[in-house]
mmCIF file of C-alpha atoms in Angstrom:
data_model
loop_
_atom_site.group_PDB
_atom_site.id
_atom_site.type_symbol
_atom_site.label_atom_id
_atom_site.label_comp_id
_atom_site.label_asym_id
_atom_site.label_seq_id
_atom_site.Cartn_x
_atom_site.Cartn_y
_atom_site.Cartn_z
ATOM 1 C CA MET B 1402 0.013 -0.091 0.026
ATOM 2 C CA ARG B 1403 1.361 3.537 -0.855
ATOM 3 C CA PHE B 1404 0.762 6.193 1.538
ATOM 4 C CA ARG B 1405 0.265 9.755 0.128
ATOM 5 C CA SER B 1406 2.854 12.214 1.063
ATOM 6 C CA ALA B 1407 1.700 15.042 3.362
ATOM 7 C CA GLU B 1408 4.407 17.350 1.861
ATOM 8 C CA PRO B 1409 3.501 19.490 -1.148
ATOM 9 C CA LEU B 1410 5.802 20.536 -4.041
ATOM 10 C CA VAL B 1411 8.300 23.156 -3.304
ATOM 11 C CA PRO B 1412 6.878 26.620 -4.506
ATOM 12 C CA LEU B 1413 9.281 28.232 -6.987
ATOM 13 C CA SER B 1414 8.856 31.840 -5.408
ATOM 14 C CA ASP B 1415 9.903 30.434 -2.124
ATOM 15 C CA ALA B 1416 12.881 28.703 -3.485
ATOM 16 C CA LEU B 1417 13.952 31.824 -5.349
ATOM 17 C CA ALA B 1418 13.618 33.832 -2.205
ATOM 18 C CA ALA B 1419 15.739 31.375 -0.254
ATOM 19 C CA LEU B 1420 18.423 30.829 -2.886
ATOM 20 C CA GLY B 1421 18.684 34.407 -4.391
ATOM 21 C CA ASP B 1422 17.838 35.035 -8.096
ATOM 22 C CA GLU B 1423 20.825 36.122 -10.011
ATOM 23 C CA GLY B 1424 19.266 36.055 -13.479
ATOM 24 C CA HIS B 1425 18.419 33.970 -16.435
ATOM 25 C CA LEU B 1426 21.201 31.804 -17.868
ATOM 26 C CA GLY B 1427 19.215 30.673 -21.150
ATOM 27 C CA THR B 1428 16.553 28.308 -22.327
ATOM 28 C CA TYR B 1429 17.166 24.879 -23.984
ATOM 29 C CA GLY B 1430 15.613 21.694 -24.736
ATOM 30 C CA ASP B 1431 16.384 18.510 -22.735
ATOM 31 C CA GLU B 1432 15.338 15.078 -21.268
ATOM 32 C CA VAL B 1433 14.894 15.881 -17.641
ATOM 33 C CA PRO B 1434 15.139 13.111 -14.892
ATOM 34 C CA VAL B 1435 11.565 13.009 -13.529
ATOM 35 C CA ALA B 1436 12.762 12.578 -9.925
ATOM 36 C CA SER B 1437 14.586 16.011 -10.162
ATOM 37 C CA ILE B 1438 11.428 17.798 -10.699
ATOM 38 C CA ILE B 1439 10.444 18.777 -7.285
ATOM 39 C CA GLY B 1440 8.378 22.013 -7.309
ATOM 40 C CA SER B 1441 5.990 24.291 -9.126
ATOM 41 C CA ALA B 1442 5.470 27.931 -10.224
ATOM 42 C CA ALA B 1443 1.996 28.059 -9.389
ATOM 43 C CA ARG B 1444 0.366 24.673 -8.416
ATOM 44 C CA SER B 1445 2.538 23.430 -5.537
ATOM 45 C CA GLN B 1446 -0.673 22.663 -3.415
ATOM 46 C CA ASP B 1447 -2.353 20.606 -6.125
ATOM 47 C CA PHE B 1448 0.179 17.839 -6.013
ATOM 48 C CA ASP B 1449 2.135 16.117 -3.419
ATOM 49 C CA ARG B 1450 5.963 15.602 -3.214
ATOM 50 C CA ASP B 1451 5.603 12.566 -5.487
ATOM 51 C CA PHE B 1452 3.659 14.509 -7.964
ATOM 52 C CA ARG B 1453 0.303 12.653 -7.111
ATOM 53 C CA PRO B 1454 -2.569 14.938 -7.652
ATOM 54 C CA ARG B 1455 -4.449 15.971 -4.555
ATOM 55 C CA ARG B 1456 -7.686 15.240 -6.428
ATOM 56 C CA THR B 1457 -8.282 13.349 -9.676
ATOM 57 C CA THR B 1458 -9.659 15.722 -12.398
ATOM 58 C CA ASP B 1459 -10.887 15.297 -16.054
ATOM 59 C CA ARG B 1460 -7.641 16.732 -17.192
ATOM 60 C CA HIS B 1461 -5.532 14.100 -15.288
ATOM 61 C CA ARG B 1462 -7.726 11.377 -16.540
ATOM 62 C CA HIS B 1463 -7.376 12.809 -20.106
ATOM 63 C CA VAL B 1464 -3.641 12.880 -19.948
ATOM 64 C CA ARG B 1465 -3.483 9.459 -18.603
ATOM 65 C CA GLU B 1466 -5.464 8.153 -21.531
ATOM 66 C CA LEU B 1467 -3.100 9.702 -23.969
ATOM 67 C CA PHE B 1468 -0.148 8.046 -22.376
ATOM 68 C CA ASP B 1469 -1.919 4.718 -22.376
ATOM 69 C CA ARG B 1470 -2.621 5.066 -26.225
ATOM 70 C CA GLY B 1471 0.999 5.769 -26.725
ATOM 71 C CA SER B 1472 0.720 9.406 -27.559
ATOM 72 C CA TYR B 1473 4.010 11.081 -26.958
ATOM 73 C CA PRO B 1474 3.361 14.155 -24.928
ATOM 74 C CA PRO B 1475 4.553 17.574 -25.908
ATOM 75 C CA ALA B 1476 7.489 18.855 -23.876
ATOM 76 C CA VAL B 1477 6.812 20.233 -20.401
ATOM 77 C CA GLU B 1478 7.974 23.745 -19.498
ATOM 78 C CA LEU B 1479 10.441 23.772 -16.499
ATOM 79 C CA VAL B 1480 12.531 26.141 -14.624
ATOM 80 C CA ARG B 1481 15.793 24.967 -13.400
ATOM 81 C CA LEU B 1482 17.615 25.947 -10.125
ATOM 82 C CA GLY B 1483 20.887 24.156 -9.513
ATOM 83 C CA GLU B 1484 20.095 20.435 -9.681
ATOM 84 C CA VAL B 1485 16.283 20.642 -9.386
ATOM 85 C CA TYR B 1486 13.405 21.702 -11.572
ATOM 86 C CA PHE B 1487 10.096 23.582 -11.092
ATOM 87 C CA VAL B 1488 7.008 23.141 -13.449
ATOM 88 C CA LEU B 1489 5.691 26.057 -15.429
ATOM 89 C CA ASP B 1490 3.511 23.837 -17.510
ATOM 90 C CA GLY B 1491 2.851 20.255 -17.717
ATOM 91 C CA HIS B 1492 1.959 19.160 -14.193
ATOM 92 C CA HIS B 1493 -0.352 16.290 -15.196
ATOM 93 C CA ARG B 1494 2.058 15.016 -17.766
ATOM 94 C CA ILE B 1495 4.836 14.753 -14.982
ATOM 95 C CA ALA B 1496 2.293 13.292 -12.657
ATOM 96 C CA VAL B 1497 1.336 10.450 -15.191
ATOM 97 C CA ALA B 1498 5.035 9.923 -16.216
ATOM 98 C CA ARG B 1499 5.773 9.238 -12.677
ATOM 99 C CA GLU B 1500 2.812 6.863 -12.326
ATOM 100 C CA ARG B 1501 4.304 5.048 -15.439
ATOM 101 C CA ASN B 1502 7.773 5.022 -13.989
ATOM 102 C CA TRP B 1503 9.317 6.983 -16.505
ATOM 103 C CA ALA B 1504 12.986 7.918 -15.738
ATOM 104 C CA SER B 1505 12.995 11.173 -17.865
ATOM 105 C CA ILE B 1506 10.636 13.524 -19.817
ATOM 106 C CA PRO B 1507 11.222 15.948 -22.620
ATOM 107 C CA ALA B 1508 11.294 19.449 -21.441
ATOM 108 C CA ARG B 1509 11.767 23.001 -22.422
ATOM 109 C CA VAL B 1510 14.120 24.458 -19.640
ATOM 110 C CA ARG B 1511 14.614 27.970 -18.531
ATOM 111 C CA HIS B 1512 17.946 27.907 -16.366
ATOM 112 C CA VAL B 1513 18.020 30.466 -13.515
ATOM 113 C CA CYS B 1514 21.310 31.289 -11.711
ATOM 114 C CA THR B 1515 21.077 31.467 -7.918
ATOM 115 C CA VAL B 1516 23.383 32.566 -5.248
ATOM 116 C CA ALA B 1517 23.047 29.386 -2.948
ATOM 117 C CA PHE B 1518 23.229 26.092 -4.891
ATOM 118 C CA ALA B 1519 19.965 24.056 -5.064
ATOM 119 C CA ARG B 1520 20.952 20.261 -4.593
ATOM 120 C CA CYS B 1521 18.871 17.281 -5.724
ATOM 121 C CA CYS B 1522 17.743 16.562 -2.150
ATOM 122 C CA LEU B 1523 16.104 20.116 -1.784
ATOM 123 C CA GLN B 1524 12.816 20.092 0.343
ATOM 124 C CA LEU B 1525 10.619 22.665 1.816
ATOM 125 C CA SER B 1526 12.338 22.090 5.220
ATOM 126 C CA HIS B 1527 15.667 23.298 3.712
ATOM 127 C CA LEU B 1528 14.635 26.713 2.697
ATOM 128 C CA ASP B 1529 15.568 28.376 6.084
ATOM 129 C CA THR B 1530 18.767 26.979 5.932
ATOM 130 C CA LEU B 1531 19.410 27.883 2.239
ATOM 131 C CA ALA B 1532 18.346 31.444 3.053
ATOM 132 C CA ALA B 1533 20.960 31.635 5.607
ATOM 133 C CA GLN B 1534 23.384 30.096 3.235
ATOM 134 C CA ARG B 1535 22.594 32.790 0.664
ATOM 135 C CA ARG B 1536 23.146 35.483 3.155
ATOM 136 C CA PHE B 1537 26.448 33.960 4.075
ATOM 137 C CA LEU B 1538 27.449 33.942 0.394
ATOM 138 C CA ASP B 1539 26.349 37.519 -0.092
ATOM 139 C CA GLU B 1540 29.202 38.402 2.490
ATOM 140 C CA ILE B 1541 31.659 35.658 1.645
ATOM 141 C CA PRO B 1542 31.181 35.083 -2.103
ATOM 142 C CA LEU B 1543 32.908 31.630 -2.587
ATOM 143 C CA PRO B 1544 33.803 30.424 -6.040
ATOM 144 C CA ASP B 1545 31.052 28.638 -7.953
ATOM 145 C CA ASP B 1546 32.615 25.212 -7.857
ATOM 146 C CA VAL B 1547 32.916 25.482 -4.072
ATOM 147 C CA ARG B 1548 29.180 26.500 -3.718
ATOM 148 C CA ARG B 1549 27.974 23.259 -5.260
ATOM 149 C CA SER B 1550 29.802 21.156 -2.418
ATOM 150 C CA ILE B 1551 28.887 22.950 0.763
ATOM 151 C CA TRP B 1552 26.137 22.368 3.242
ATOM 152 C CA LEU B 1553 25.277 23.046 6.748
ATOM 153 C CA ASP B 1554 22.145 21.602 8.797
ATOM 154 C CA GLU B 1555 21.361 24.706 10.830
ATOM 155 C CA PRO B 1556 20.687 28.423 9.774
ATOM 156 C CA ALA B 1557 22.790 29.631 12.769
ATOM 157 C CA ASP B 1558 25.837 27.692 11.574
ATOM 158 C CA TRP B 1559 26.041 29.899 8.534
ATOM 159 C CA SER B 1560 26.170 33.208 10.844
ATOM 160 C CA ARG B 1561 28.779 31.590 12.961
ATOM 161 C CA LEU B 1562 30.880 30.678 9.726
ATOM 162 C CA ALA B 1563 30.453 34.243 8.269
ATOM 163 C CA ASP B 1564 31.797 35.768 11.606
ATOM 164 C CA ALA B 1565 34.790 33.310 11.678
ATOM 165 C CA ALA B 1566 35.726 34.150 7.843
ATOM 166 C CA LEU B 1567 35.688 37.938 8.416
ATOM 167 C CA ALA B 1568 37.561 37.498 11.609
ATOM 168 C CA TRP B 1569 40.191 35.456 9.756
ATOM 169 C CA ALA B 1570 40.452 38.123 6.991
ATOM 170 C CA TYR B 1571 41.020 40.885 9.490
ATOM 171 C CA ARG B 1572 43.735 38.839 11.263
ATOM 172 C CA ARG B 1573 45.469 37.921 7.979
ATOM 173 C CA GLN B 1574 45.322 41.538 6.780
ATOM 174 C CA ALA B 1575 46.758 42.857 10.080
ATOM 175 C CA THR B 1576 49.574 40.298 9.706
ATOM 176 C CA ALA B 1577 50.316 40.467 6.092
ATOM 177 C CA GLY B 1578 49.521 44.288 5.686
ATOM 178 C CA THR B 1579 47.892 43.703 2.365
ATOM 179 C CA PRO B 1580 44.237 44.298 2.030
ATOM 180 C CA PHE B 1581 41.988 42.214 -0.005
ATOM 181 C CA VAL B 1582 40.950 43.991 -3.173
ATOM 182 C CA THR B 1583 37.361 42.469 -3.441
ATOM 183 C CA PRO B 1584 35.051 40.222 -1.263
ATOM 184 C CA PHE B 1585 35.789 37.592 -3.856
ATOM 185 C CA ASP B 1586 39.602 37.635 -3.085
ATOM 186 C CA LEU B 1587 38.791 37.347 0.512
ATOM 187 C CA ALA B 1588 36.465 34.477 0.146
ATOM 188 C CA SER B 1589 38.845 32.594 -2.124
ATOM 189 C CA ALA B 1590 41.882 33.170 0.184
ATOM 190 C CA TRP B 1591 39.765 32.130 3.254
ATOM 191 C CA TRP B 1592 38.712 28.910 1.596
ATOM 192 C CA TYR B 1593 41.855 27.754 -0.042
ATOM 193 C CA GLU B 1594 44.415 29.168 2.704
ATOM 194 C CA TYR B 1595 42.469 28.401 5.741
ATOM 195 C CA VAL B 1596 39.334 26.161 5.326
ATOM 196 C CA GLN B 1597 40.929 23.454 3.182
ATOM 197 C CA PRO B 1598 44.083 22.849 5.235
ATOM 198 C CA LEU B 1599 42.146 23.015 8.530
ATOM 199 C CA VAL B 1600 39.508 20.588 7.280
ATOM 200 C CA GLY B 1601 42.155 18.182 6.258
ATOM 201 C CA GLN B 1602 43.624 18.264 9.663
ATOM 202 C CA LEU B 1603 40.131 17.996 11.277
ATOM 203 C CA ARG B 1604 39.377 14.864 9.037
ATOM 204 C CA HIS B 1605 42.641 13.189 9.936
ATOM 205 C CA HIS B 1606 42.381 13.996 13.735
ATOM 206 C CA ASP B 1607 38.652 12.846 13.936
ATOM 207 C CA GLY B 1608 39.204 9.723 11.647
ATOM 208 C CA ALA B 1609 36.595 11.294 9.248
ATOM 209 C CA ASP B 1610 38.688 10.917 6.100
ATOM 210 C CA ASP B 1611 35.824 8.943 4.376
ATOM 211 C CA LEU B 1612 33.096 11.599 4.843
ATOM 212 C CA PRO B 1613 31.753 13.300 1.678
ATOM 213 C CA ASP B 1614 32.935 16.699 0.702
ATOM 214 C CA THR B 1615 29.563 18.210 1.881
ATOM 215 C CA ALA B 1616 30.693 17.400 5.311
ATOM 216 C CA ASP B 1617 33.694 19.869 5.312
ATOM 217 C CA LEU B 1618 31.897 22.873 6.609
ATOM 218 C CA GLN B 1619 30.105 20.876 9.269
ATOM 219 C CA LEU B 1620 33.430 19.533 10.674
ATOM 220 C CA LEU B 1621 34.756 23.138 10.613
ATOM 221 C CA VAL B 1622 31.675 24.649 12.260
ATOM 222 C CA THR B 1623 31.483 21.742 14.943
ATOM 223 C CA ALA B 1624 35.249 22.764 15.595
ATOM 224 C CA LEU B 1625 34.360 26.465 15.917
ATOM 225 C CA ALA B 1626 31.551 25.493 18.338
ATOM 226 C CA ARG B 1627 33.780 23.458 20.337
ATOM 227 C CA ARG B 1628 36.302 26.396 20.553
ATOM 228 C CA ASP B 1629 33.616 28.824 21.617
ATOM 229 C CA ARG B 1630 32.440 26.587 24.399
ATOM 230 C CA LEU B 1631 36.024 26.165 25.638
ATOM 231 C CA LYS B 1632 37.400 29.645 25.038
ATOM 232 C CA ASP B 1633 38.021 30.150 28.740
ATOM 233 C CA LEU B 1634 40.613 27.522 28.308
ATOM 234 C CA ASP B 1635 42.325 29.229 25.508
ATOM 235 C CA ILE B 1636 41.602 26.344 23.046
ATOM 236 C CA ARG B 1637 42.775 27.449 19.628
ATOM 237 C CA LEU B 1638 42.125 25.775 16.303
ATOM 238 C CA PRO B 1639 45.081 24.774 13.995
ATOM 239 C CA GLY B 1640 45.946 27.587 11.592
ATOM 240 C CA ALA B 1641 44.717 30.408 13.973
ATOM 241 C CA PRO B 1642 47.249 33.285 14.699
ATOM 242 C CA GLY B 1643 49.350 32.272 17.708
ATOM 243 C CA HIS B 1644 48.829 28.547 17.186
ATOM 244 C CA ALA B 1645 51.979 26.536 16.551
ATOM 245 C CA ASP B 1646 50.388 25.157 13.132
ATOM 246 C CA ASP B 1647 50.090 28.630 11.629
ATOM 247 C CA GLY B 1648 53.673 28.900 10.961
ATOM 248 C CA ARG B 1649 54.607 31.339 13.829
ATOM 249 C CA PRO B 1650 55.581 30.563 17.398
ATOM 250 C CA ALA B 1651 52.751 29.704 19.747
#
């Protein structure tokens, strides 16, 4: 017996508000994986997360009959954000395609660039965290390839991370005497000079070498939180000024 999901589709407007709309990248035709279509521009409450209609309509029955007769449906209209898609037109075609276990469906896709990256596992419950990630990236604009691999579970973790990045930049500039020209320079230097080496140490120290790349920031934030809880004991992370691992005397 299949139980109907209580979760509706993700509204496109809510996803764009959380992720940050950076403009239209172009429109193209494609065969889109049906499982990657997780939201709707205007009908998010009419279908559940698995694209089952909340109520059966004449339109749905008609589309089902077309599929059963072997009529190839016209391409659906979608908006792409990162790895996921939202329906502009073709909800019932997608619903029946899922009923028939289609792996993909022909689509006309409008690709929209976003500040935060939408991963294939995107759910409604993630939007608050993604909004916090977008605010972090507004301050610390990491390279595009890095954005695709970062994730944190809690919105507050992104604020902690932004504070840590800005504090690192202040200390580095005070030591080196060379200011960062742009926020992009700051973000790139922080990631490659501080985060990557430190995460490597944390993975080795914690025996977490087999964790996926998406766990890198979680390891760092956990270490930052541990440091903050133990700050009265003067615990310092490797790579911080004054620590023996930063290349200067402790």
